[in-house]
PDB file of C-alpha atoms in Angstrom:
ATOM      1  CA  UNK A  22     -19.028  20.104   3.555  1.00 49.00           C
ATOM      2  CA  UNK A  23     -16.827  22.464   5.520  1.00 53.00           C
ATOM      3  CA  UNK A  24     -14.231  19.876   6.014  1.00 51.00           C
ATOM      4  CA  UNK A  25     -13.992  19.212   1.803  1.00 49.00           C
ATOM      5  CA  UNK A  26     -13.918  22.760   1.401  1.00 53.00           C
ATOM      6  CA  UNK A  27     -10.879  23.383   4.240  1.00 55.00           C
ATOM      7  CA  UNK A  28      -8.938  20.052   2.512  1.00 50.00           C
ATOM      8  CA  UNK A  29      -9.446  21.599  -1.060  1.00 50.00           C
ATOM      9  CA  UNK A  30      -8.627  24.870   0.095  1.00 54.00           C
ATOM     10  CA  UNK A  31      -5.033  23.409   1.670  1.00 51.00           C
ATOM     11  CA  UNK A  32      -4.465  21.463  -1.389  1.00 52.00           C
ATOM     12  CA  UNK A  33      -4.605  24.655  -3.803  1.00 52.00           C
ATOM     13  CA  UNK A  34      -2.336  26.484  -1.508  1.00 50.00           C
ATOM     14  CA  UNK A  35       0.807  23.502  -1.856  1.00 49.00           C
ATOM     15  CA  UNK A  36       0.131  23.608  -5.348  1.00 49.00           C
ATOM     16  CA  UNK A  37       0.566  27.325  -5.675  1.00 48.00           C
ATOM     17  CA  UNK A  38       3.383  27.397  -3.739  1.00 48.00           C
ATOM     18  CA  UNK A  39       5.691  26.030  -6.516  1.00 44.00           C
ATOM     19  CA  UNK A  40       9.022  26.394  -4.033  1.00 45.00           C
ATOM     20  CA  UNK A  41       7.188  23.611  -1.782  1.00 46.00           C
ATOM     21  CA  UNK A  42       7.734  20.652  -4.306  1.00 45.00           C
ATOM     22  CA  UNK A  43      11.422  21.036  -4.497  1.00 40.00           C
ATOM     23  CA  UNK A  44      11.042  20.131  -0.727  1.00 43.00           C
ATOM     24  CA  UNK A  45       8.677  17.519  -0.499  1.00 77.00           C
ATOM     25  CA  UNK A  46      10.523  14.991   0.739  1.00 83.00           C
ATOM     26  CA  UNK A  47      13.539  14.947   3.389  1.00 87.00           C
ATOM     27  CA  UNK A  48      12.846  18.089   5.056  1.00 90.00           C
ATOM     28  CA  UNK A  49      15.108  18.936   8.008  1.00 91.00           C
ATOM     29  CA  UNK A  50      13.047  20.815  10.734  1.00 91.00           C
ATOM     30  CA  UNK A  51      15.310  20.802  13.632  1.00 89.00           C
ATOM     31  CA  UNK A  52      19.257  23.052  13.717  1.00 91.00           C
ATOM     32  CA  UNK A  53      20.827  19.145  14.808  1.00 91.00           C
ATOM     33  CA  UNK A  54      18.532  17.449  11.936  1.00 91.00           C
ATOM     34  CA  UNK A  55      17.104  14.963  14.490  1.00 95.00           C
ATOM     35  CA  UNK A  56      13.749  15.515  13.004  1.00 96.00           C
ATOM     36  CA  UNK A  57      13.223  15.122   9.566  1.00 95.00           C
ATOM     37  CA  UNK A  58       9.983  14.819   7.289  1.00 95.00           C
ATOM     38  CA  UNK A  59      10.023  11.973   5.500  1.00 95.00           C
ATOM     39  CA  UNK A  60       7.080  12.793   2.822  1.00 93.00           C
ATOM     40  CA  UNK A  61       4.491  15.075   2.439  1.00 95.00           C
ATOM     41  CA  UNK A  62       1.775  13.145   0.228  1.00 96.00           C
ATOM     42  CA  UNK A  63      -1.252  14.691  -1.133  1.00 96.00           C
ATOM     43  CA  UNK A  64      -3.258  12.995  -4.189  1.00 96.00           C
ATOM     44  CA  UNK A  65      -6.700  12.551  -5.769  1.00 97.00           C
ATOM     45  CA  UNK A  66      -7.830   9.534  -7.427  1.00 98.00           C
ATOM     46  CA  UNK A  67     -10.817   9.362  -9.830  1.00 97.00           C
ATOM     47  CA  UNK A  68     -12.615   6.984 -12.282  1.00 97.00           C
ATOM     48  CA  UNK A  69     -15.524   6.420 -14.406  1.00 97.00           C
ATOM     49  CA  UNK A  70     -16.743   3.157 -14.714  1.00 98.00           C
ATOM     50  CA  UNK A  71     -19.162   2.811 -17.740  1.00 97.00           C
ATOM     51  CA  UNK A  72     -21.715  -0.925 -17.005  1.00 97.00           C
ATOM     52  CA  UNK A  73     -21.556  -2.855 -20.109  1.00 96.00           C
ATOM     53  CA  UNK A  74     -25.170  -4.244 -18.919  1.00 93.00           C
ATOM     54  CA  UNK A  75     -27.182  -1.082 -18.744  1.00 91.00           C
ATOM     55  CA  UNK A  76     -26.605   2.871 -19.910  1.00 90.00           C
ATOM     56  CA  UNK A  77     -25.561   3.871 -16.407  1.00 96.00           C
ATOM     57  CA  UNK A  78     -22.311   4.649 -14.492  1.00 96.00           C
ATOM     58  CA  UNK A  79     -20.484   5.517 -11.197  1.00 96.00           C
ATOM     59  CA  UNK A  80     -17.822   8.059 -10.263  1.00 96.00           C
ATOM     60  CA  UNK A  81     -15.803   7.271  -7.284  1.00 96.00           C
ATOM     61  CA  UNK A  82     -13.188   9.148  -6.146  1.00 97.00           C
ATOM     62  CA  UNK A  83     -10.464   9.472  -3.230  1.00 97.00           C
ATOM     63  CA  UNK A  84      -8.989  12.365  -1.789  1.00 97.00           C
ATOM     64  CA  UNK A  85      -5.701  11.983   0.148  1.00 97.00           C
ATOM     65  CA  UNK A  86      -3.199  13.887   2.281  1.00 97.00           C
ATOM     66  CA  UNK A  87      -0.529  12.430   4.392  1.00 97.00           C
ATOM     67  CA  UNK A  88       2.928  13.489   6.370  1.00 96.00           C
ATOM     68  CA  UNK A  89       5.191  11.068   7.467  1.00 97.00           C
ATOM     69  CA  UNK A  90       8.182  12.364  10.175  1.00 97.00           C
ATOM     70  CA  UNK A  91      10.877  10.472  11.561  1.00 97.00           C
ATOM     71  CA  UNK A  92      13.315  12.088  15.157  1.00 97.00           C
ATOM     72  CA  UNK A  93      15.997  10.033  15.095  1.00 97.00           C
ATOM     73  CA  UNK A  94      17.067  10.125  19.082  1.00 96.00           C
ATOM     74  CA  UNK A  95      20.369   9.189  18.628  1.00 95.00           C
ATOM     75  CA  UNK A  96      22.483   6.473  16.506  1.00 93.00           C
ATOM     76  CA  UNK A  97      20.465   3.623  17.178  1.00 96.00           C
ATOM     77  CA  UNK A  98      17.275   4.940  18.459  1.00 97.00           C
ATOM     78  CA  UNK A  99      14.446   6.706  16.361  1.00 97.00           C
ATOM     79  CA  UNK A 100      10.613   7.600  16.691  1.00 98.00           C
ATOM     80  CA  UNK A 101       8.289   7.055  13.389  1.00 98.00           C
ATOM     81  CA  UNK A 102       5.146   8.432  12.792  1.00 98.00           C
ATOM     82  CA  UNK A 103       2.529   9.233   9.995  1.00 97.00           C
ATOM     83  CA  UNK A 104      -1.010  10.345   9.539  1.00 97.00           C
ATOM     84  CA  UNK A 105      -3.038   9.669   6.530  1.00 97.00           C
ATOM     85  CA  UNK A 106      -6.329  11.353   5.775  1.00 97.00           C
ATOM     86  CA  UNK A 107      -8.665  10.102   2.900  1.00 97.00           C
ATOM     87  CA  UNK A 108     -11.722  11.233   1.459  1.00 97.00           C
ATOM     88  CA  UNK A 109     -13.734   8.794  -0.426  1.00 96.00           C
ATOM     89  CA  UNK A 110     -16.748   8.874  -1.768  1.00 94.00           C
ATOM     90  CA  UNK A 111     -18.364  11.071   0.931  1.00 93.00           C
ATOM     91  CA  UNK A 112     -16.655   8.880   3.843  1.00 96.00           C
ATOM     92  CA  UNK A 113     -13.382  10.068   5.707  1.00 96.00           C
ATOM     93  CA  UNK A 114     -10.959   8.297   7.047  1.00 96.00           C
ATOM     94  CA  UNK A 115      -7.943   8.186   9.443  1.00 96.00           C
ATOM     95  CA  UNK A 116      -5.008   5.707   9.242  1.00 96.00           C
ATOM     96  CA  UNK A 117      -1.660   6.284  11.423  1.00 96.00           C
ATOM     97  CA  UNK A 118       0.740   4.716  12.980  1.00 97.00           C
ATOM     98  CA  UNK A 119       3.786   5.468  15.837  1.00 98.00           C
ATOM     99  CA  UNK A 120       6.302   3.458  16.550  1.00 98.00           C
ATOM    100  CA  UNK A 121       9.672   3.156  18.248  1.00 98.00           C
ATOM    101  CA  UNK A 122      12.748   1.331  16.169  1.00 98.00           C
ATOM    102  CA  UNK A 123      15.942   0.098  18.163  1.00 98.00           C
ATOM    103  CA  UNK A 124      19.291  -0.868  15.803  1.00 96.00           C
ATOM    104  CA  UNK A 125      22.709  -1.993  15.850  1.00 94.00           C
ATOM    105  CA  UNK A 126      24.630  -3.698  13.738  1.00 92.00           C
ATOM    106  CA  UNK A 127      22.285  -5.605  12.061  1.00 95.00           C
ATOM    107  CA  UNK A 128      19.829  -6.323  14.149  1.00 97.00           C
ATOM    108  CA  UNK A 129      16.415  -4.290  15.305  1.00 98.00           C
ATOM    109  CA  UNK A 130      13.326  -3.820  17.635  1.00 98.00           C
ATOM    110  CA  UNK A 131      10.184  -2.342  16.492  1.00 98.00           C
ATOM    111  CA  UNK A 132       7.067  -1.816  18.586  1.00 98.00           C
ATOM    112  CA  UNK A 133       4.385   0.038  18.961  1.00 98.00           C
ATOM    113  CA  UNK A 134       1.303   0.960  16.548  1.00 98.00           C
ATOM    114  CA  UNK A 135       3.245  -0.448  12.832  1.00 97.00           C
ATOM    115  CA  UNK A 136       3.661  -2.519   9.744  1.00 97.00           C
ATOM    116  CA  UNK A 137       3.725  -6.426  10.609  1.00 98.00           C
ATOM    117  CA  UNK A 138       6.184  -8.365   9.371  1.00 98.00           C
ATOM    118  CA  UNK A 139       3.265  -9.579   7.020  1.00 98.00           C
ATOM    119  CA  UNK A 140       2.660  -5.764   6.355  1.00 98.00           C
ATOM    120  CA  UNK A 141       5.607  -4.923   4.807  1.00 97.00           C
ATOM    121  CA  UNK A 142       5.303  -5.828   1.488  1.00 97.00           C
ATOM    122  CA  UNK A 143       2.367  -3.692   1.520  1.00 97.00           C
ATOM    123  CA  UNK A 144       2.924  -0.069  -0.347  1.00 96.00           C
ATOM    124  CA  UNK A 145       2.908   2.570   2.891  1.00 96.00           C
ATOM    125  CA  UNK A 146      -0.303   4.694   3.457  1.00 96.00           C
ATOM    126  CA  UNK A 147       1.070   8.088   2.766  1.00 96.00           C
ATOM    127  CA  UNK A 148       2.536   7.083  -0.433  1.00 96.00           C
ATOM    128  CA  UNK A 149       1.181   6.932  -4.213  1.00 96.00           C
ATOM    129  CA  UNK A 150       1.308   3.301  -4.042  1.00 96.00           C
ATOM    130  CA  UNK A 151      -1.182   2.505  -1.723  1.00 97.00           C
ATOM    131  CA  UNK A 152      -3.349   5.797  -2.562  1.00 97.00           C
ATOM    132  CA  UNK A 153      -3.947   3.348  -5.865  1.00 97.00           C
ATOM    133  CA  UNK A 154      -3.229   0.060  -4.055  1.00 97.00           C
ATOM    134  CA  UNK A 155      -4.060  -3.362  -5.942  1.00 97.00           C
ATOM    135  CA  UNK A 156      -6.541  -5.542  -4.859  1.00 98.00           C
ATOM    136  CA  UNK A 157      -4.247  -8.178  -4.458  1.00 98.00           C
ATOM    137  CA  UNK A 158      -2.223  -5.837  -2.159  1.00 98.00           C
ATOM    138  CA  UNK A 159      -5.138  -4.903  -0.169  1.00 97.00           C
ATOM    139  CA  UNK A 160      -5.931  -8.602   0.953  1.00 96.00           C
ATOM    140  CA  UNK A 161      -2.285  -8.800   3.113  1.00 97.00           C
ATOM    141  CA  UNK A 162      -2.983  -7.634   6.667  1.00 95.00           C
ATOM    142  CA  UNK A 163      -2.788  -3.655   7.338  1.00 95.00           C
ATOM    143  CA  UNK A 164      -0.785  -2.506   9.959  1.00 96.00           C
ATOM    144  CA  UNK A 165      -1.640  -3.202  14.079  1.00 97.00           C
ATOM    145  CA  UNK A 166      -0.434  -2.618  17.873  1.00 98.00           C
ATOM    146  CA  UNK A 167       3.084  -5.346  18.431  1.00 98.00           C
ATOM    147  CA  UNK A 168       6.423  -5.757  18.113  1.00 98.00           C
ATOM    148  CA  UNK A 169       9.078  -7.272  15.573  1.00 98.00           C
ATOM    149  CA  UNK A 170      12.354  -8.198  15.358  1.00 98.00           C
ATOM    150  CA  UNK A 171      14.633  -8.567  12.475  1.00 98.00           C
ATOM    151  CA  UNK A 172      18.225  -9.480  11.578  1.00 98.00           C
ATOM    152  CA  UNK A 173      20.127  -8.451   8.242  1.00 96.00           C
ATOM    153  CA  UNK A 174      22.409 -11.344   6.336  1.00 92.00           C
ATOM    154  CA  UNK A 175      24.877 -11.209   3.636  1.00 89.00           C
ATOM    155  CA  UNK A 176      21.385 -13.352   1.479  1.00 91.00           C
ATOM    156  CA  UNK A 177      19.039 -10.650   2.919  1.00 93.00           C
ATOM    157  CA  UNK A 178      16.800  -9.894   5.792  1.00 96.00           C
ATOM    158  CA  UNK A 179      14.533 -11.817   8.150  1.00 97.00           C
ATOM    159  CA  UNK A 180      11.706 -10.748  10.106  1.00 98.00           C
ATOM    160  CA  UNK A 181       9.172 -12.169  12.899  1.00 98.00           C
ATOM    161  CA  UNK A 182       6.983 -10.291  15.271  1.00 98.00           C
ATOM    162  CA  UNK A 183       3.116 -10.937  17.304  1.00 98.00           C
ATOM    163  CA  UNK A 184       0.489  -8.507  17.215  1.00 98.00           C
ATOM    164  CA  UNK A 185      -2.998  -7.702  18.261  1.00 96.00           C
ATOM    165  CA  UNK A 186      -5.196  -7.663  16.014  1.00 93.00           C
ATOM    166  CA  UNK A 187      -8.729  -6.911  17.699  1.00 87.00           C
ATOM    167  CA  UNK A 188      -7.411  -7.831  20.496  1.00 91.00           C
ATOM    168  CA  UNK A 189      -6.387 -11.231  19.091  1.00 93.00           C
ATOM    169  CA  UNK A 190      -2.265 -12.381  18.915  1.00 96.00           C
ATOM    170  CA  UNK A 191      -1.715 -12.886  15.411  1.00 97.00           C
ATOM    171  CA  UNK A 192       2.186 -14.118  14.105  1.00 98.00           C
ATOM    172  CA  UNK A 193       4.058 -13.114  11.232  1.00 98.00           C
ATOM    173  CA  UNK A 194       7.140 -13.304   9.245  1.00 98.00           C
ATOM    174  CA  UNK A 195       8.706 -11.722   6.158  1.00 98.00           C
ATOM    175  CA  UNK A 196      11.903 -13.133   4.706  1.00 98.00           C
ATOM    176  CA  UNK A 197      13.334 -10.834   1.484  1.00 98.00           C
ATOM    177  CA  UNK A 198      15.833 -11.412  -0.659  1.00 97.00           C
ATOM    178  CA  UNK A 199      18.148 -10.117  -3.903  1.00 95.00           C
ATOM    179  CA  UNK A 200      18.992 -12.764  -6.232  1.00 94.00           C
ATOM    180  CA  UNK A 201      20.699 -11.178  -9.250  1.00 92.00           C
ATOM    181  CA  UNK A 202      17.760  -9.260 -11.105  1.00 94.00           C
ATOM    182  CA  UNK A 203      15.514 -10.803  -9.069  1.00 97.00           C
ATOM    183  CA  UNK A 204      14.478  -9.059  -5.850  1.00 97.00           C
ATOM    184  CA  UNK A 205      11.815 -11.649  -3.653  1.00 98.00           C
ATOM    185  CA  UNK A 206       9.702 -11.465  -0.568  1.00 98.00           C
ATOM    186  CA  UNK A 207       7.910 -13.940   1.362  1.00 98.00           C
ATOM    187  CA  UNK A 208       5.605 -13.272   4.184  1.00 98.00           C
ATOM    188  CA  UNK A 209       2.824 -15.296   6.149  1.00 98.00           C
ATOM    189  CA  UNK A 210       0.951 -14.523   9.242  1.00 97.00           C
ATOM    190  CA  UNK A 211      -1.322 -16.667  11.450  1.00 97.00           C
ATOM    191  CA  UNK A 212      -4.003 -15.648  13.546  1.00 95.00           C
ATOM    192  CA  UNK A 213      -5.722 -12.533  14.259  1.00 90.00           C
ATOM    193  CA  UNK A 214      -9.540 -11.626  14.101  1.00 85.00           C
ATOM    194  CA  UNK A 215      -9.996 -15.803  14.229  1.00 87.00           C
ATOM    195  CA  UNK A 216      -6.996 -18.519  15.063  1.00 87.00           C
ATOM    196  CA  UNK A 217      -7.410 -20.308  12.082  1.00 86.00           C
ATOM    197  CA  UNK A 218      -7.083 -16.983   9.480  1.00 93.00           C
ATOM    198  CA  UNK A 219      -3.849 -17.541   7.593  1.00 95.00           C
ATOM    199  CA  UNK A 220      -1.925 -16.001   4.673  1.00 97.00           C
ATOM    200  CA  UNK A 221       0.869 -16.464   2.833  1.00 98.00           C
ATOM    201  CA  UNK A 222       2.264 -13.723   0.197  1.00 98.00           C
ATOM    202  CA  UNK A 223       5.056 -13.158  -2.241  1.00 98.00           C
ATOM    203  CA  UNK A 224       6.191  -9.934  -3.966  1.00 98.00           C
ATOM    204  CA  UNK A 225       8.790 -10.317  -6.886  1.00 98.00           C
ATOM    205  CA  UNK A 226      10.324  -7.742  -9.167  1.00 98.00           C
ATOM    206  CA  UNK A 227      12.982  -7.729 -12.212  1.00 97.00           C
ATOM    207  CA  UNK A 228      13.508  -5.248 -15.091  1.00 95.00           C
ATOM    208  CA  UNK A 229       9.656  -4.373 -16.349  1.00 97.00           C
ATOM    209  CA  UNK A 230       8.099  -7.004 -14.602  1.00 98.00           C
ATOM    210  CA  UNK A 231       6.409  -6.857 -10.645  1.00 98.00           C
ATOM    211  CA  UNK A 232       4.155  -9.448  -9.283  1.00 98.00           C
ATOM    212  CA  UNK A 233       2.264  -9.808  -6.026  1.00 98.00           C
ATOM    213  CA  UNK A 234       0.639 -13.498  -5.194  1.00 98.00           C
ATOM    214  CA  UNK A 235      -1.417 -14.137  -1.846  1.00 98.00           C
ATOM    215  CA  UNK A 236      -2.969 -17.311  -0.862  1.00 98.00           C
ATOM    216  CA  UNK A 237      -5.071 -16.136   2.165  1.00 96.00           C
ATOM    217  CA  UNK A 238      -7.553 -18.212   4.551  1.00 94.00           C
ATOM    218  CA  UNK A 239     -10.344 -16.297   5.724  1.00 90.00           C
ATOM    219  CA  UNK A 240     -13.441 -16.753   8.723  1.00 80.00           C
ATOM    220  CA  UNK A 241     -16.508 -15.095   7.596  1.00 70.00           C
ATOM    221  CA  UNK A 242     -18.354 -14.458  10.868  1.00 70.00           C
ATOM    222  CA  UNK A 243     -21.494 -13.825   8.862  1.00 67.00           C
ATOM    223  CA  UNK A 244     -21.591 -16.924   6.445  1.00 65.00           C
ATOM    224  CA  UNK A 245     -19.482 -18.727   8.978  1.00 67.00           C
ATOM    225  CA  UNK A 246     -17.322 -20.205   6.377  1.00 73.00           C
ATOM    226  CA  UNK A 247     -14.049 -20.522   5.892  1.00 82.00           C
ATOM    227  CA  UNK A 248     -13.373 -18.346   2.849  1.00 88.00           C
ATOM    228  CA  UNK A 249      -9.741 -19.681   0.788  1.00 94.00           C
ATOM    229  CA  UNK A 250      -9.104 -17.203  -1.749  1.00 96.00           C
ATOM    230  CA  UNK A 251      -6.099 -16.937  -4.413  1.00 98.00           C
ATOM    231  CA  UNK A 252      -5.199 -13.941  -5.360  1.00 98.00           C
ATOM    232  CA  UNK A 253      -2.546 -12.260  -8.219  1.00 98.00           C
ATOM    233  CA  UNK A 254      -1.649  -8.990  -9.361  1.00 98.00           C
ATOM    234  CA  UNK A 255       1.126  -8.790 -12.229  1.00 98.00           C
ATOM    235  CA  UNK A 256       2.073  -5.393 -13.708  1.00 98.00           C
ATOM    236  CA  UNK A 257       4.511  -5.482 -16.924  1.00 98.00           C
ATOM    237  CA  UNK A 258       5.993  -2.408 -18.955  1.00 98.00           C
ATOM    238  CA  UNK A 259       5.300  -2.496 -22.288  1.00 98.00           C
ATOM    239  CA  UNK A 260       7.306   0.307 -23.376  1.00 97.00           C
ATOM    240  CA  UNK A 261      10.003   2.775 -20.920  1.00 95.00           C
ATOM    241  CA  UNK A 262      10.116   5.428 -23.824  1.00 95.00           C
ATOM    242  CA  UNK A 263       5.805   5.943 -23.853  1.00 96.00           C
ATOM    243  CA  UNK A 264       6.035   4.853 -19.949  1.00 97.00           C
ATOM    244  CA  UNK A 265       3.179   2.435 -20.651  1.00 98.00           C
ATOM    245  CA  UNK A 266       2.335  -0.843 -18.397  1.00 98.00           C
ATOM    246  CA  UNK A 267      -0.290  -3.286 -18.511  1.00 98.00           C
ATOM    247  CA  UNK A 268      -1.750  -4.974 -15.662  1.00 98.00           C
ATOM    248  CA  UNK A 269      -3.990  -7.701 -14.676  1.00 98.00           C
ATOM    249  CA  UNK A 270      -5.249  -7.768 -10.907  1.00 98.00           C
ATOM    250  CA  UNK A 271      -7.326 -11.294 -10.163  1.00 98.00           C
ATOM    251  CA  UNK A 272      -8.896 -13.322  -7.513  1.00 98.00           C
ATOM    252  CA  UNK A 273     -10.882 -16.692  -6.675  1.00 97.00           C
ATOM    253  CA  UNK A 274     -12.252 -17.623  -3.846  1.00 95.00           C
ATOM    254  CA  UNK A 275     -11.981 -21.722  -3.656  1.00 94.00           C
ATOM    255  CA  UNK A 276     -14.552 -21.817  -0.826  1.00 89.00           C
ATOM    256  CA  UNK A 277     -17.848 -20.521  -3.232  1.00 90.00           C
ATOM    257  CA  UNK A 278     -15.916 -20.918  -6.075  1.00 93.00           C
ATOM    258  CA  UNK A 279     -16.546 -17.413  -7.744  1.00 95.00           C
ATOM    259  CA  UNK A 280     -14.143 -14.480  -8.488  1.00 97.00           C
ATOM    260  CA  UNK A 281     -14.451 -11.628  -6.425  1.00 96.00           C
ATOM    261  CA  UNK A 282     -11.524  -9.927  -8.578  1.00 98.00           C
ATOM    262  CA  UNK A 283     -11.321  -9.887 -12.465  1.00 98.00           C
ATOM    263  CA  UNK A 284      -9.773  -6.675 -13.994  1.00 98.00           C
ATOM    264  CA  UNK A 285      -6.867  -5.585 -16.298  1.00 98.00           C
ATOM    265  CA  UNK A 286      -6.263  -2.863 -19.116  1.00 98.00           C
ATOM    266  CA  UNK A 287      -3.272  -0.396 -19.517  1.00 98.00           C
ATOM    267  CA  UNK A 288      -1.555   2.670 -17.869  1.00 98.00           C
ATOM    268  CA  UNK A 289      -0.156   5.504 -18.830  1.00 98.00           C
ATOM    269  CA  UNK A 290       1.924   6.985 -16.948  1.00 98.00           C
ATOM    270  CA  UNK A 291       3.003  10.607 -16.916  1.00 97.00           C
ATOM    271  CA  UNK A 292       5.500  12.888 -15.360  1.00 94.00           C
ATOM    272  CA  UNK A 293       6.072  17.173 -14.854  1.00 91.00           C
ATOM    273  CA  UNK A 294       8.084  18.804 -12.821  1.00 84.00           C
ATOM    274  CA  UNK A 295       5.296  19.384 -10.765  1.00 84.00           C
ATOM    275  CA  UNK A 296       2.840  16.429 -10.589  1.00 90.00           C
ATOM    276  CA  UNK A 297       3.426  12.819 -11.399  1.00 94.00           C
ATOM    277  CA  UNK A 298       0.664  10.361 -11.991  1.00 97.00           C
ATOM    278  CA  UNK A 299      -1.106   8.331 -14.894  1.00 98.00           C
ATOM    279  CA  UNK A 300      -4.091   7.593 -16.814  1.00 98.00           C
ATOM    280  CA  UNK A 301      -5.411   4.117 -16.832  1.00 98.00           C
ATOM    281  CA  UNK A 302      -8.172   2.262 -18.777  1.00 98.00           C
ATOM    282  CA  UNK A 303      -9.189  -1.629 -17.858  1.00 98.00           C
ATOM    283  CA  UNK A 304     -12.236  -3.568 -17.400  1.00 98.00           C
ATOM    284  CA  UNK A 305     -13.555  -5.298 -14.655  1.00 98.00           C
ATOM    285  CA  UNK A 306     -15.668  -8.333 -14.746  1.00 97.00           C
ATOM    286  CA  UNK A 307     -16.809  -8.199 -11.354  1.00 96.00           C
ATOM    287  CA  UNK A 308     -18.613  -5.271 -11.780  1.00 95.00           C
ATOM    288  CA  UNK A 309     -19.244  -5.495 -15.624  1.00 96.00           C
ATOM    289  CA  UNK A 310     -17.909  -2.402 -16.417  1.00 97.00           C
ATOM    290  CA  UNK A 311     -15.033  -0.303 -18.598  1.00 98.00           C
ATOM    291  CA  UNK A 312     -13.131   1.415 -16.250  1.00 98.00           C
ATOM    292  CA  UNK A 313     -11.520   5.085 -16.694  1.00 98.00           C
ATOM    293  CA  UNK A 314      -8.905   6.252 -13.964  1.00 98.00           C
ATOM    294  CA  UNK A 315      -7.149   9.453 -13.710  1.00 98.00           C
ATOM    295  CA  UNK A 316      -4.654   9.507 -10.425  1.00 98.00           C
ATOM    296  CA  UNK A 317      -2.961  13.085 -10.180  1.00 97.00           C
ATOM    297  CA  UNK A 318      -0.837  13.150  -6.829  1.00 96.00           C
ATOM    298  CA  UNK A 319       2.666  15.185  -5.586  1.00 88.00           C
TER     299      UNK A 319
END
């Protein structure tokens, strides 16, 4: 209870502090500007999800705050670092990461505790986007101790790297691309908590429309199956002027042949010169229930 009341008592002090949100992001802390913060993140996420079975509902909600900082060393050295801390539902949790990144020219080194190459088309923790991350997005594989290597071309960018992923060497690689309007990334990784997990995933954006796919192989250590799932998130704007999207975010799992994921509805999304964030109603067939969001965040 103390530690809600310290985290609520932090939060109404940024938002008081009105001269704070003009420097949210990019804030030089050092007289050479080697160390810079990145992004100071703090949200909350709520909804009400009304069962269409029985007069009942639920209120989850999420609590976030996050800092990410960056001390660039010299021209082709730099230190990373963020720390994200959530409150959900009662439950806290910690997600970070610190890394070292090596470049020149166009190639780099990255190791340490970070993003995959898989990772990467993942939204980043202390962000909005993964505060309110898809379900589709959530099944590509969060970030873990190892090392990666990419190179930049004139077509776009290529990545491979191993990590450890409780304690077992899992591969990856991302390849990402611009094609006129259409901006494309591919990733797959191997490996991991069991040698025969797999998953392949693709992110693609033009104009209005953004769509995640993953195709994603699975050991259940408690079924002991081998759980195949498809999964697909697609997001389109109805209308710029109202800023108003709809989305549909969907799974199937070939293995038991059910759907683990069955939701879409609309968004509204808003904008002050203080907050951002949107109103959202959908329903979701997994859980048989009209769902309300509200998602209020710096």
């Amino acid at each position: 209870m103390m530690k809600m009341k310290r985290i609520i008592m932090i939060i109404t002090i940024a938002l008081l502090s009105k001269g704070v949100f003009a420097q949210i992001q990019k804030i030089i802390c050092t007289d050479d500007s080697s160390v810079v913060i990145n992004n100071v993140y703090l949200g909350v996420l709520n909804s009400v999800n009304f069962s269409t079975k029985e007069m009942t509902f639920t209120s989850p909600y999420s609590l976030r705050a996050a800092a990410m900082v960056t001390w660039h060393v010299n021209k082709w050295a730099e230190f990373k670092t963020f720390a994200v801390y959530t409150r959900a539902d009662g439950a806290d949790a910690v997600n970070n990461q610190f890394y070292v990144n090596l470049h020149r020219k166009n190639w780099s080194l990255t190791f340490g505790k970070m993003a995959t190459p898989a990772t990467e088309i993942r939204p980043l923790p202390p962000t909005a986007d993964d505060h309110f991350i898809t379900w589709t997005e959530a099944q590509i594989p969060g970030s873990a101790l190892g090392a990666k290597i990419g190179y930049n071309t004139s077509f776009g960018n290529i990545k491979i790297g191993v990590a450890a992923r409780n304690k077992q060497p899992e591969f990856s690689i991302h390849l990402g691309t611009k094609i006129r309007k259409d901006t494309i990334h591919i990733v797959g990784s191997v490996g991991g908590e069991n040698k025969a997990n797999y998953v392949i995933g693709l992110t693609h954006r033009r104009n209005r429309l953004y769509q995640v796919a993953a195709f994603k192989q699975t050991f259940n250590k408690k079924s002991l199956n081998d759980d195949k799932m498809i999964c697909y998130f697609v997001n389109y704007k109805i209308s710029k002027s109202l800023k108003l999207d709809c989305y549909l975010d969907a799974g199937y799992n070939i293995s038991i042949k059910k759907s683990p994921r069955l939701e879409g509805g609309v968004i509204k999304n808003f904008k002050s010169a203080l907050f951002k964030g949107l109103i959202a109603l959908g329903y979701a067939n997994e859980e048989q229930a009209i769902k309300g969001y509200l998602f209020v965040h710096l």
